[in-house]
Amino acid sequence: MSRKTSPRKLTAAESRSDRDGAPVRGSICVSCLAGLLVASGAAALVYQILWIKQLALIVGVDVYAVTTGVSAFFAGLALGGLLLGRRADRMKRPLRLYAWLEVCVAVAGLAMTLALSHTAPLFASLEQKSSALAWSLVFLMVAIGPFLMGGTLPAIVRSLQLAPDRIGSGGGWMYASNTSGAIVGALLASFVFIPAFGIHGSALAAAGLGLFAAAGGFLLDRRVSNQPESEPHSGSSALLKSSAIAIPFYAVAGGLALGYEVVWSQTVVQFMSTRSYAFSVMLATYLAGLAIGAALYSRRADRVRDAWGMFGVLIAAAGMVALVEITMLGPWLGNLQSSADRLVFDLTESRLAGMCARFAIAAIYFVLVPTILLGAAFPAALRLIVDARHVGRGIGKVVAWNTLGGIAGTAITGFALVPRFGLVRTLSILAVIAAILGLLAALRGATGRSPSRWVAVAVAVITAGAAVLTPTDRLASLLADTRGGGTMVFYKEGESGTVAVIEQLAGQKAFRRLFIQGVSNTGDSLPSLRYMRLQALLPLIIHNGEPRSALVIGLGTGITSGALLRFPALEQRVVAELLPEVRDATSSFEGNYGAASNPGLDIRLRDGRRELLSSEQSYDLITLEPPPPSAAGVANLYSTDFYELARARLQPEGILAQWLPLPTQNDEDTRSLVRSFLDVFPHASLWSTELHEMLLVGSMAPVNLQVPRIVDRFSQPEVASALSEVGIDSAAALMATWITDRAGLEAYAGDALPVTDDRPRIEYADWVRHDELQRVLPNLIMLRSNPPLLGASADFEAAVTEDRQRLLLFYQAALNGSAGHRELWARDLNRVLRGDGDNAYYRWFGGTDR
């Protein structure tokens, strides 16, 4: 807030600083200018989040797609800053330029959001002819809006007409305001706009923010349009020389900052979640650090005598702190997160609020202090680079070169350093480079009485010590310790993420679990073997025709894909897997029949949706085992839009089988998932593959359960062996897993709204309740109907009934056990085992088998 001034209007040359450090120029309300940048910064971040999500639907969710989206956004900002910053210097009314830029951003933002939602088929078609042309198309589409955004900050700062001794404070204050708006946008996008309005509605909301800023710009422009311009301030040759040297320094600093972010994105996630909320909290914390640092340092930026020395110390210290935080990392962080979670949950009774507190603790620990230091480096850089005669050009140049450095830093760190050296060593390399950069800057500016030289040396020594002393396996060992213990069997940090396999115990039974980005995905325990083998074999066995081809989306442990090898009639088995590290980890699991190395499987390292978009090949079966639907970016494999795409790749009698986990989302969200499926497939059924999992089977033609054909397929030795190992020892037992048909599913889904590409509601749903299995499983079991068997003998129907009653009794026992009724659990499980004591699945829970 600016303090009151005398009634006389100040001249442009009388810029000064108020008590909070904000510059005051003439009769312009500087707080109003800051407010405009808050609004435009919020709109920009909303657009960025929306476009990257849309880009994932076009080119896939792999690391290259995300990098392309971020690079396109930043490249647009950089070019806009350079060109439009120069334009701002030539404008007598830069606020009018700002206002028109915001209008254009709003129009372009809406147009690009709408266009991107229809670009996927065009991209797939162009890629078949020219990959460069296809990628250039989406790059340019994403870059147009940011190009216009790049001119807004230079235009606002130019309107302040800052004196030479106010460049650092004025520019830093406006940068802090713009970044504060970005924080608001990051949180609004995930917590308000997308859940409430969807993708297109969020674009409208962002456009509204931008138009609000435009209106404010026009009003302020009218207020000052009749005021005389101040005379251009004189520059100095010393500043020009300093600028030529400082620009590459700050470009490297931008590369380091984005390099840290790449490392943090893989490091922090094992202390957070793969939910979009977690990423938003981390992004908001990152931006908050930049805003706080810029705001704090802008107060004294123009009073610092050794500008070079302070700039160097800030850059070096950021790297040192980021590395030392890894050195000091331990189980205590998880304990602190749990305490924060409990405290906030007790206060709010909101599971989501508690989890966000958990996320915030991790984000603050890893990200906040280094980014405060990096944020403070912005006004420090302005002091060294920006000439008062060409403020717009100077601000644009600073932003542009820092941004271009960030693009290079992202690519080098993600695609070269992390795969070659791992996360800890990569962070050490970045911190050492920062220390060298900071030391060079401090030596350039240090005088005999300046302490910056010695501070930079001390920072460099500490950084070198931390780089040497921090174990390279720090993150791997901590992952095993914080995930219930166990032995690390496989661990790899790659450009796409961190993948680990940990061997653990369930009672006396050993099994291995797959962790992707620190989050458990699945394993090879017997219950997991059961549902994953059924994921492949059940739809093949009930198929009306003679299935010859199958596509599995998601390799994971390789168990579902390996089960395809047990069905002799298949001639083509294709697997789409996003992460190469997952393929490398697959050989660590039992029960997948050597899927990763078997020549009978065609493993394609590609996003599943992109596989369907880029190939016109059709399949008799498409079966999916993606991560849980609430994970960020996974909703695009559970949406009606995806099912329509998959339907187009099915043979006339083809089947799509969708994994439906039960405890990973709330009952109301499961209903939305079912509704999405029903809206595309006229023929649908639900099967129970395991206590915690079910299977949706959909097709365009009716699936007739012809018992003779089912028995014949089940009786194939390889099929019978694979299923009997997981407790399905007969065709009757397989039919006993039937739950309901479309009528039952319609009753369950009711009026639930579907998940769509525009409304990825499951990704932004409320946090799952602890006891959700107790709610959703009974609701689904109540839908049960008799399977519509054709050609079944009386003995076969009796066997189905018996096996089904036993399975339901087992589910009842499990629900009692999870509710804490141990006596009821033991009583019912003993009844199950007395009826089928040789069943491997029941014996596993009873403690009498592996």
XYZ file of C-alpha atoms in Angstrom, residues 77-78 81-82 85 150 153-154 167 171 175 243 246-254 311 377-387 390-406:
50
model
C 7.335 -15.260 -23.353
C 10.975 -14.742 -24.276
C 9.613 -9.802 -23.991
C 12.327 -8.975 -26.515
C 9.609 -4.646 -24.705
C 5.735 -11.366 -22.686
C 5.578 -6.650 -17.654
C 7.873 -4.415 -19.749
C 15.157 0.369 -11.664
C 11.047 -3.568 -11.641
C 7.856 -8.717 -10.991
C 24.697 -5.336 -19.113
C 25.371 -9.686 -16.757
C 22.947 -11.017 -19.366
C 24.768 -14.346 -19.928
C 25.194 -14.677 -16.177
C 21.458 -14.314 -15.642
C 20.689 -16.654 -18.553
C 22.770 -19.361 -16.861
C 20.982 -18.574 -13.603
C 17.664 -19.189 -15.400
C 23.848 -11.023 -7.337
C 18.219 -12.217 -7.998
C 15.688 -10.643 -10.412
C 15.828 -7.062 -9.070
C 19.560 -7.572 -8.583
C 19.865 -8.420 -12.274
C 17.721 -5.433 -13.254
C 20.160 -3.170 -11.426
C 23.002 -4.554 -13.548
C 21.277 -4.767 -16.921
C 18.433 -2.280 -17.395
C 19.163 1.188 -18.767
C 15.204 1.780 -22.450
C 13.305 0.250 -19.566
C 10.889 -1.765 -21.702
C 13.665 -3.220 -23.820
C 15.785 -3.893 -20.749
C 13.041 -5.665 -18.804
C 12.139 -7.683 -21.875
C 15.781 -8.628 -22.375
C 16.164 -9.785 -18.770
C 13.019 -11.892 -18.904
C 13.845 -13.264 -22.353
C 17.393 -14.405 -21.669
C 16.478 -15.807 -18.278
C 13.616 -17.691 -19.912
C 15.739 -19.002 -22.777
C 18.299 -20.148 -20.233
C 15.484 -21.905 -18.398
